[in-house]
């Protein structure tokens, strides 16, 4: 009942030309796929060109970040309305690389979510624990704190616009993946927390993606888990063949 989502986080990779070529090939090769939602998160500079390519398709397009103020003198930042204007439907918020390298705290993440929703962007919120937190047995606490702080003041009418990506930080770009069972355990905790914050029906409908070294050879076992509804993919989304095999994991 929850349509699987396969999302590509291209991070700070590719030239505009390379992004265009990849987006064109993805668009052509996935034209007959109706049982999944595909979302591309290119870098800001690639967004207008990629938007042109996907505009008559069902492929979603998102920014990897957004600023929490609406408009004005914030040199170097990108506003939600500008993402929308450039063709975005989605935005990634709270990625661990943003939290760690750019010191985005709970409050920043919450303000960004409120701003993005006000601009009618769908939000993919990333949560996940570090290796140290996992080893200290506080994974559940970290994930619950991240969810509760992120969704402060988010109205229940906005739930259709939200996705969660559970990305254990120690699994991102490292080749290590959580076992499907371990990942599913955290996804269940996330859904339970969403039930508490919102309600059971909404939590049951929300897509919770797994991210962290998802590859063609491990996606199937992850997607077989009851509470894993998709994948947010970095490295393996940069090559056409591997991204297509991720999208076609069940064929
Ligand atoms: P990875 O990145 O697939 O390269 O581990 C995932 C992410 O950071 O979204």
PDB file of C-alpha atoms and ligand atoms in Angstrom:
ATOM      1  CA  UNK A   1       0.000   0.000   0.000  1.00  0.00           C
ATOM      2  CA  UNK A   2       3.012   2.316   0.359  1.00  0.00           C
ATOM      3  CA  UNK A   3       4.535   2.986  -3.068  1.00  0.00           C
ATOM      4  CA  UNK A   4       8.290   2.320  -2.882  1.00  0.00           C
ATOM      5  CA  UNK A   5      10.543   5.335  -3.357  1.00  0.00           C
ATOM      6  CA  UNK A   6      13.988   5.193  -4.931  1.00  0.00           C
ATOM      7  CA  UNK A   7      15.788   8.495  -4.447  1.00  0.00           C
ATOM      8  CA  UNK A   8      19.158   9.581  -5.853  1.00  0.00           C
ATOM      9  CA  UNK A   9      21.286  11.948  -3.794  1.00  0.00           C
ATOM     10  CA  UNK A  10      23.960  13.133  -6.205  1.00  0.00           C
ATOM     11  CA  UNK A  11      25.603  15.246  -3.479  1.00  0.00           C
ATOM     12  CA  UNK A  12      28.425  17.497  -4.775  1.00  0.00           C
ATOM     13  CA  UNK A  13      29.098  15.414  -7.881  1.00  0.00           C
ATOM     14  CA  UNK A  14      28.765  15.788 -11.674  1.00  0.00           C
ATOM     15  CA  UNK A  15      29.016  18.719 -14.067  1.00  0.00           C
ATOM     16  CA  UNK A  16      25.815  20.170 -15.518  1.00  0.00           C
ATOM     17  CA  UNK A  17      26.404  18.209 -18.737  1.00  0.00           C
ATOM     18  CA  UNK A  18      26.968  14.978 -16.840  1.00  0.00           C
ATOM     19  CA  UNK A  19      23.847  15.542 -14.752  1.00  0.00           C
ATOM     20  CA  UNK A  20      21.805  16.232 -17.895  1.00  0.00           C
ATOM     21  CA  UNK A  21      23.043  13.066 -19.594  1.00  0.00           C
ATOM     22  CA  UNK A  22      22.338  10.946 -16.530  1.00  0.00           C
ATOM     23  CA  UNK A  23      18.874  12.476 -16.042  1.00  0.00           C
ATOM     24  CA  UNK A  24      18.013  11.945 -19.719  1.00  0.00           C
ATOM     25  CA  UNK A  25      19.006   8.293 -19.581  1.00  0.00           C
ATOM     26  CA  UNK A  26      17.143   7.733 -16.313  1.00  0.00           C
ATOM     27  CA  UNK A  27      14.041   9.386 -17.770  1.00  0.00           C
ATOM     28  CA  UNK A  28      14.055   7.246 -20.911  1.00  0.00           C
ATOM     29  CA  UNK A  29      14.876   4.021 -19.119  1.00  0.00           C
ATOM     30  CA  UNK A  30      12.224   4.403 -16.417  1.00  0.00           C
ATOM     31  CA  UNK A  31       9.375   5.660 -18.599  1.00  0.00           C
ATOM     32  CA  UNK A  32       7.338   2.466 -18.121  1.00  0.00           C
ATOM     33  CA  UNK A  33       7.868   2.165 -14.373  1.00  0.00           C
ATOM     34  CA  UNK A  34       4.607   2.867 -12.597  1.00  0.00           C
ATOM     35  CA  UNK A  35       5.049   0.931  -9.356  1.00  0.00           C
ATOM     36  CA  UNK A  36       7.731   3.187  -7.829  1.00  0.00           C
ATOM     37  CA  UNK A  37       8.344   6.801  -7.117  1.00  0.00           C
ATOM     38  CA  UNK A  38      11.706   8.110  -8.326  1.00  0.00           C
ATOM     39  CA  UNK A  39      13.191  11.324  -6.954  1.00  0.00           C
ATOM     40  CA  UNK A  40      16.445  12.985  -8.036  1.00  0.00           C
ATOM     41  CA  UNK A  41      18.384  15.326  -5.754  1.00  0.00           C
ATOM     42  CA  UNK A  42      21.003  17.042  -7.962  1.00  0.00           C
ATOM     43  CA  UNK A  43      23.184  19.928  -6.819  1.00  0.00           C
ATOM     44  CA  UNK A  44      21.547  23.371  -7.033  1.00  0.00           C
ATOM     45  CA  UNK A  45      23.264  24.394 -10.260  1.00  0.00           C
ATOM     46  CA  UNK A  46      21.990  21.298 -12.075  1.00  0.00           C
ATOM     47  CA  UNK A  47      18.373  21.721 -10.994  1.00  0.00           C
ATOM     48  CA  UNK A  48      17.039  23.943 -13.852  1.00  0.00           C
ATOM     49  CA  UNK A  49      18.548  21.700 -16.537  1.00  0.00           C
ATOM     50  CA  UNK A  50      17.340  18.494 -14.887  1.00  0.00           C
ATOM     51  CA  UNK A  51      13.932  20.071 -14.368  1.00  0.00           C
ATOM     52  CA  UNK A  52      13.615  20.626 -18.136  1.00  0.00           C
ATOM     53  CA  UNK A  53      14.346  16.969 -18.756  1.00  0.00           C
ATOM     54  CA  UNK A  54      11.930  15.459 -16.266  1.00  0.00           C
ATOM     55  CA  UNK A  55       9.096  17.976 -16.555  1.00  0.00           C
ATOM     56  CA  UNK A  56       6.641  15.688 -18.338  1.00  0.00           C
ATOM     57  CA  UNK A  57       7.417  12.642 -16.227  1.00  0.00           C
ATOM     58  CA  UNK A  58       6.489  11.431 -12.745  1.00  0.00           C
ATOM     59  CA  UNK A  59      10.062  11.789 -11.546  1.00  0.00           C
ATOM     60  CA  UNK A  60      10.395  14.069  -8.535  1.00  0.00           C
ATOM     61  CA  UNK A  61      13.121  16.691  -8.268  1.00  0.00           C
ATOM     62  CA  UNK A  62      14.576  18.031  -5.063  1.00  0.00           C
ATOM     63  CA  UNK A  63      17.165  20.352  -3.595  1.00  0.00           C
ATOM     64  CA  UNK A  64      19.690  18.865  -1.171  1.00  0.00           C
ATOM     65  CA  UNK A  65      19.199  21.759   1.228  1.00  0.00           C
ATOM     66  CA  UNK A  66      17.146  24.938   1.712  1.00  0.00           C
ATOM     67  CA  UNK A  67      17.446  28.006   3.907  1.00  0.00           C
ATOM     68  CA  UNK A  68      14.943  28.579   6.702  1.00  0.00           C
ATOM     69  CA  UNK A  69      14.250  32.244   5.957  1.00  0.00           C
ATOM     70  CA  UNK A  70      11.800  33.051   3.187  1.00  0.00           C
ATOM     71  CA  UNK A  71      13.604  35.766   1.214  1.00  0.00           C
ATOM     72  CA  UNK A  72      16.162  38.516   1.633  1.00  0.00           C
ATOM     73  CA  UNK A  73      19.742  39.342   2.493  1.00  0.00           C
ATOM     74  CA  UNK A  74      21.221  35.883   3.155  1.00  0.00           C
ATOM     75  CA  UNK A  75      24.234  35.767   0.866  1.00  0.00           C
ATOM     76  CA  UNK A  76      24.965  32.331  -0.487  1.00  0.00           C
ATOM     77  CA  UNK A  77      21.720  30.693   0.609  1.00  0.00           C
ATOM     78  CA  UNK A  78      18.843  29.268  -1.465  1.00  0.00           C
ATOM     79  CA  UNK A  79      15.204  29.906  -0.565  1.00  0.00           C
ATOM     80  CA  UNK A  80      12.322  27.475  -0.752  1.00  0.00           C
ATOM     81  CA  UNK A  81      10.441  29.596  -3.278  1.00  0.00           C
ATOM     82  CA  UNK A  82      13.548  29.615  -5.478  1.00  0.00           C
ATOM     83  CA  UNK A  83      13.697  25.822  -5.421  1.00  0.00           C
ATOM     84  CA  UNK A  84      10.027  25.723  -6.328  1.00  0.00           C
ATOM     85  CA  UNK A  85      10.559  28.290  -9.086  1.00  0.00           C
ATOM     86  CA  UNK A  86      13.398  26.180 -10.523  1.00  0.00           C
ATOM     87  CA  UNK A  87      11.110  23.157 -10.768  1.00  0.00           C
ATOM     88  CA  UNK A  88      11.650  21.340  -7.469  1.00  0.00           C
ATOM     89  CA  UNK A  89       8.923  19.262  -5.895  1.00  0.00           C
ATOM     90  CA  UNK A  90      10.998  18.010  -2.968  1.00  0.00           C
ATOM     91  CA  UNK A  91      13.820  18.965  -0.634  1.00  0.00           C
ATOM     92  CA  UNK A  92      16.226  16.946   1.494  1.00  0.00           C
ATOM     93  CA  UNK A  93      16.554  18.268   5.029  1.00  0.00           C
ATOM     94  CA  UNK A  94      18.827  17.228   7.890  1.00  0.00           C
ATOM     95  CA  UNK A  95      21.197  14.996   5.941  1.00  0.00           C
ATOM     96  CA  UNK A  96      23.952  13.882   8.303  1.00  0.00           C
ATOM     97  CA  UNK A  97      26.550  15.630   6.127  1.00  0.00           C
ATOM     98  CA  UNK A  98      24.635  18.887   6.721  1.00  0.00           C
ATOM     99  CA  UNK A  99      24.300  18.186  10.441  1.00  0.00           C
ATOM    100  CA  UNK A 100      27.981  17.304  10.874  1.00  0.00           C
ATOM    101  CA  UNK A 101      29.997  19.400   8.432  1.00  0.00           C
ATOM    102  CA  UNK A 102      27.716  22.446   8.561  1.00  0.00           C
ATOM    103  CA  UNK A 103      26.588  22.159  12.180  1.00  0.00           C
ATOM    104  CA  UNK A 104      22.859  22.097  11.500  1.00  0.00           C
ATOM    105  CA  UNK A 105      21.200  21.558  14.844  1.00  0.00           C
ATOM    106  CA  UNK A 106      17.706  20.382  15.757  1.00  0.00           C
ATOM    107  CA  UNK A 107      16.296  23.898  15.685  1.00  0.00           C
ATOM    108  CA  UNK A 108      17.742  24.652  12.241  1.00  0.00           C
ATOM    109  CA  UNK A 109      16.346  21.427  10.848  1.00  0.00           C
ATOM    110  CA  UNK A 110      12.913  22.206  12.293  1.00  0.00           C
ATOM    111  CA  UNK A 111      12.917  25.753  10.863  1.00  0.00           C
ATOM    112  CA  UNK A 112      13.956  24.454   7.449  1.00  0.00           C
ATOM    113  CA  UNK A 113      11.131  21.931   7.449  1.00  0.00           C
ATOM    114  CA  UNK A 114       8.560  24.593   8.342  1.00  0.00           C
ATOM    115  CA  UNK A 115       9.861  26.894   5.617  1.00  0.00           C
ATOM    116  CA  UNK A 116       9.954  24.152   2.978  1.00  0.00           C
ATOM    117  CA  UNK A 117       6.399  23.063   3.761  1.00  0.00           C
ATOM    118  CA  UNK A 118       5.250  26.693   3.606  1.00  0.00           C
ATOM    119  CA  UNK A 119       6.701  26.767   0.077  1.00  0.00           C
ATOM    120  CA  UNK A 120       4.787  23.588  -0.844  1.00  0.00           C
ATOM    121  CA  UNK A 121       7.892  21.467  -1.107  1.00  0.00           C
ATOM    122  CA  UNK A 122       7.758  17.862   0.013  1.00  0.00           C
ATOM    123  CA  UNK A 123      10.319  17.171   2.700  1.00  0.00           C
ATOM    124  CA  UNK A 124      12.583  14.165   3.026  1.00  0.00           C
ATOM    125  CA  UNK A 125      13.949  14.323   6.562  1.00  0.00           C
ATOM    126  CA  UNK A 126      17.123  12.350   7.227  1.00  0.00           C
ATOM    127  CA  UNK A 127      17.795  10.858  10.647  1.00  0.00           C
ATOM    128  CA  UNK A 128      20.352   8.366  11.927  1.00  0.00           C
ATOM    129  CA  UNK A 129      22.930   7.595  14.570  1.00  0.00           C
ATOM    130  CA  UNK A 130      26.733   7.758  14.488  1.00  0.00           C
ATOM    131  CA  UNK A 131      28.917   4.701  15.124  1.00  0.00           C
ATOM    132  CA  UNK A 132      29.686   5.915  18.621  1.00  0.00           C
ATOM    133  CA  UNK A 133      25.994   6.369  19.381  1.00  0.00           C
ATOM    134  CA  UNK A 134      25.241   2.896  18.050  1.00  0.00           C
ATOM    135  CA  UNK A 135      28.011   1.374  20.153  1.00  0.00           C
ATOM    136  CA  UNK A 136      26.718   3.221  23.206  1.00  0.00           C
ATOM    137  CA  UNK A 137      23.272   1.743  22.641  1.00  0.00           C
ATOM    138  CA  UNK A 138      21.523   5.086  22.120  1.00  0.00           C
ATOM    139  CA  UNK A 139      20.330   4.648  18.514  1.00  0.00           C
ATOM    140  CA  UNK A 140      16.683   4.727  19.512  1.00  0.00           C
ATOM    141  CA  UNK A 141      17.119   7.825  21.650  1.00  0.00           C
ATOM    142  CA  UNK A 142      18.957   9.691  18.882  1.00  0.00           C
ATOM    143  CA  UNK A 143      16.393   8.872  16.221  1.00  0.00           C
ATOM    144  CA  UNK A 144      13.439   9.716  18.472  1.00  0.00           C
ATOM    145  CA  UNK A 145      15.041  13.057  19.449  1.00  0.00           C
ATOM    146  CA  UNK A 146      15.697  13.891  15.805  1.00  0.00           C
ATOM    147  CA  UNK A 147      12.098  13.169  14.839  1.00  0.00           C
ATOM    148  CA  UNK A 148      10.479  14.971  17.753  1.00  0.00           C
ATOM    149  CA  UNK A 149      12.559  18.110  17.336  1.00  0.00           C
ATOM    150  CA  UNK A 150      12.190  18.162  13.546  1.00  0.00           C
ATOM    151  CA  UNK A 151       8.395  17.969  13.601  1.00  0.00           C
ATOM    152  CA  UNK A 152       7.709  20.639  16.232  1.00  0.00           C
ATOM    153  CA  UNK A 153       4.762  22.719  14.985  1.00  0.00           C
ATOM    154  CA  UNK A 154       4.343  20.632  11.834  1.00  0.00           C
ATOM    155  CA  UNK A 155       0.603  20.334  11.285  1.00  0.00           C
ATOM    156  CA  UNK A 156      -1.064  17.014  10.713  1.00  0.00           C
ATOM    157  CA  UNK A 157      -2.387  18.315   7.378  1.00  0.00           C
ATOM    158  CA  UNK A 158       1.208  18.292   6.086  1.00  0.00           C
ATOM    159  CA  UNK A 159       1.828  14.606   6.558  1.00  0.00           C
ATOM    160  CA  UNK A 160       1.322  13.683   2.918  1.00  0.00           C
ATOM    161  CA  UNK A 161       4.296  15.922   2.208  1.00  0.00           C
ATOM    162  CA  UNK A 162       6.761  14.110   4.437  1.00  0.00           C
ATOM    163  CA  UNK A 163       9.185  11.245   3.951  1.00  0.00           C
ATOM    164  CA  UNK A 164      11.777   9.957   6.379  1.00  0.00           C
ATOM    165  CA  UNK A 165      15.177   8.595   5.393  1.00  0.00           C
ATOM    166  CA  UNK A 166      16.866   6.507   8.060  1.00  0.00           C
ATOM    167  CA  UNK A 167      20.580   6.745   7.360  1.00  0.00           C
ATOM    168  CA  UNK A 168      22.937   5.330   9.982  1.00  0.00           C
ATOM    169  CA  UNK A 169      25.922   7.660   9.612  1.00  0.00           C
ATOM    170  CA  UNK A 170      28.447   4.825   9.872  1.00  0.00           C
ATOM    171  CA  UNK A 171      26.885   3.248   6.766  1.00  0.00           C
ATOM    172  CA  UNK A 172      27.042   6.294   4.488  1.00  0.00           C
ATOM    173  CA  UNK A 173      29.672   5.971   1.769  1.00  0.00           C
ATOM    174  CA  UNK A 174      31.543   3.350   3.765  1.00  0.00           C
ATOM    175  CA  UNK A 175      30.370   0.179   2.054  1.00  0.00           C
ATOM    176  CA  UNK A 176      28.896  -0.962   5.393  1.00  0.00           C
ATOM    177  CA  UNK A 177      25.146  -1.430   5.479  1.00  0.00           C
ATOM    178  CA  UNK A 178      22.929  -2.112   8.430  1.00  0.00           C
ATOM    179  CA  UNK A 179      21.613  -5.661   8.176  1.00  0.00           C
ATOM    180  CA  UNK A 180      18.077  -5.643   6.788  1.00  0.00           C
ATOM    181  CA  UNK A 181      16.814  -6.855  10.171  1.00  0.00           C
ATOM    182  CA  UNK A 182      18.641  -4.124  12.135  1.00  0.00           C
ATOM    183  CA  UNK A 183      17.497  -1.449   9.710  1.00  0.00           C
ATOM    184  CA  UNK A 184      13.916  -2.662   9.889  1.00  0.00           C
ATOM    185  CA  UNK A 185      14.082  -2.572  13.677  1.00  0.00           C
ATOM    186  CA  UNK A 186      14.939   1.148  13.567  1.00  0.00           C
ATOM    187  CA  UNK A 187      12.289   1.761  10.891  1.00  0.00           C
ATOM    188  CA  UNK A 188       9.732   0.266  13.266  1.00  0.00           C
ATOM    189  CA  UNK A 189      10.890   2.605  16.023  1.00  0.00           C
ATOM    190  CA  UNK A 190      10.541   5.512  13.589  1.00  0.00           C
ATOM    191  CA  UNK A 191       7.007   4.488  12.655  1.00  0.00           C
ATOM    192  CA  UNK A 192       6.090   4.062  16.314  1.00  0.00           C
ATOM    193  CA  UNK A 193       7.439   7.542  17.044  1.00  0.00           C
ATOM    194  CA  UNK A 194       5.497   9.009  14.114  1.00  0.00           C
ATOM    195  CA  UNK A 195       2.372   7.353  15.502  1.00  0.00           C
ATOM    196  CA  UNK A 196       2.988   9.074  18.805  1.00  0.00           C
ATOM    197  CA  UNK A 197       3.754  12.478  17.229  1.00  0.00           C
ATOM    198  CA  UNK A 198       0.938  12.351  14.667  1.00  0.00           C
ATOM    199  CA  UNK A 199      -1.351   9.327  14.547  1.00  0.00           C
ATOM    200  CA  UNK A 200      -1.402   5.722  13.474  1.00  0.00           C
ATOM    201  CA  UNK A 201      -3.042   6.236  10.117  1.00  0.00           C
ATOM    202  CA  UNK A 202      -0.588   8.942   9.087  1.00  0.00           C
ATOM    203  CA  UNK A 203       2.395   6.954  10.352  1.00  0.00           C
ATOM    204  CA  UNK A 204       1.179   3.926   8.437  1.00  0.00           C
ATOM    205  CA  UNK A 205       1.129   5.878   5.198  1.00  0.00           C
ATOM    206  CA  UNK A 206       4.455   7.646   5.528  1.00  0.00           C
ATOM    207  CA  UNK A 207       7.321   6.286   3.460  1.00  0.00           C
ATOM    208  CA  UNK A 208      10.445   5.497   5.477  1.00  0.00           C
ATOM    209  CA  UNK A 209      13.492   5.008   3.265  1.00  0.00           C
ATOM    210  CA  UNK A 210      16.771   3.378   4.211  1.00  0.00           C
ATOM    211  CA  UNK A 211      20.052   5.002   3.172  1.00  0.00           C
ATOM    212  CA  UNK A 212      23.713   4.091   3.615  1.00  0.00           C
ATOM    213  CA  UNK A 213      25.680   2.107   1.015  1.00  0.00           C
ATOM    214  CA  UNK A 214      22.580   0.799  -0.750  1.00  0.00           C
ATOM    215  CA  UNK A 215      23.788  -1.134  -3.800  1.00  0.00           C
ATOM    216  CA  UNK A 216      22.234  -3.378  -6.452  1.00  0.00           C
ATOM    217  CA  UNK A 217      23.299  -6.448  -4.477  1.00  0.00           C
ATOM    218  CA  UNK A 218      21.734  -5.479  -1.147  1.00  0.00           C
ATOM    219  CA  UNK A 219      18.614  -3.514  -2.071  1.00  0.00           C
ATOM    220  CA  UNK A 220      16.353  -6.504  -2.486  1.00  0.00           C
ATOM    221  CA  UNK A 221      16.882  -7.861   1.004  1.00  0.00           C
ATOM    222  CA  UNK A 222      16.383  -4.380   2.455  1.00  0.00           C
ATOM    223  CA  UNK A 223      13.190  -3.781   0.481  1.00  0.00           C
ATOM    224  CA  UNK A 224      11.785  -7.134   1.601  1.00  0.00           C
ATOM    225  CA  UNK A 225      11.543  -5.784   5.138  1.00  0.00           C
ATOM    226  CA  UNK A 226       8.096  -4.781   6.264  1.00  0.00           C
ATOM    227  CA  UNK A 227       8.893  -1.212   7.294  1.00  0.00           C
ATOM    228  CA  UNK A 228      11.457  -0.295   4.627  1.00  0.00           C
ATOM    229  CA  UNK A 229       9.656   1.609   1.904  1.00  0.00           C
ATOM    230  CA  UNK A 230      12.486   2.794  -0.269  1.00  0.00           C
ATOM    231  CA  UNK A 231      16.129   3.748  -0.566  1.00  0.00           C
ATOM    232  CA  UNK A 232      18.016   7.026  -0.527  1.00  0.00           C
ATOM    233  CA  UNK A 233      21.130   6.332  -2.547  1.00  0.00           C
ATOM    234  CA  UNK A 234      24.355   8.312  -2.873  1.00  0.00           C
ATOM    235  CA  UNK A 235      27.284   6.600  -4.587  1.00  0.00           C
ATOM    236  CA  UNK A 236      25.307   3.960  -6.484  1.00  0.00           C
ATOM    237  CA  UNK A 237      22.969   6.598  -7.934  1.00  0.00           C
ATOM    238  CA  UNK A 238      25.751   8.264  -9.926  1.00  0.00           C
ATOM    239  CA  UNK A 239      26.068   5.462 -12.469  1.00  0.00           C
ATOM    240  CA  UNK A 240      23.192   4.739 -14.800  1.00  0.00           C
ATOM    241  CA  UNK A 241      23.424   0.941 -14.650  1.00  0.00           C
ATOM    242  CA  UNK A 242      23.528   0.687 -10.900  1.00  0.00           C
ATOM    243  CA  UNK A 243      20.744   3.232 -10.412  1.00  0.00           C
ATOM    244  CA  UNK A 244      18.546   1.387 -12.897  1.00  0.00           C
ATOM    245  CA  UNK A 245      19.133  -1.920 -11.168  1.00  0.00           C
ATOM    246  CA  UNK A 246      18.145  -0.280  -7.890  1.00  0.00           C
ATOM    247  CA  UNK A 247      14.924   1.001  -9.452  1.00  0.00           C
ATOM    248  CA  UNK A 248      14.294  -2.442 -10.933  1.00  0.00           C
ATOM    249  CA  UNK A 249      15.159  -4.375  -7.751  1.00  0.00           C
ATOM    250  CA  UNK A 250      11.980  -6.432  -7.958  1.00  0.00           C
ATOM    251  CA  UNK A 251      12.104  -7.316 -11.668  1.00  0.00           C
TER     252      UNK A 251
HETATM  253  P1  LIG B   1      25.708   6.344   0.022  1.00  0.00           P
HETATM  254  O1  LIG B   1      25.011   7.729   0.490  1.00  0.00           O
HETATM  255  O2  LIG B   1      24.655   5.565  -0.730  1.00  0.00           O
HETATM  256  O3  LIG B   1      26.848   6.771  -0.860  1.00  0.00           O
HETATM  257  O4  LIG B   1      26.139   5.634   1.253  1.00  0.00           O
HETATM  258  C1  LIG B   1      23.688   7.753   0.979  1.00  0.00           C
HETATM  259  C2  LIG B   1      23.336   9.154   1.430  1.00  0.00           C
HETATM  260  O5  LIG B   1      24.165   9.810   2.061  1.00  0.00           O
HETATM  261  O6  LIG B   1      22.227   9.646   1.170  1.00  0.00           O
END
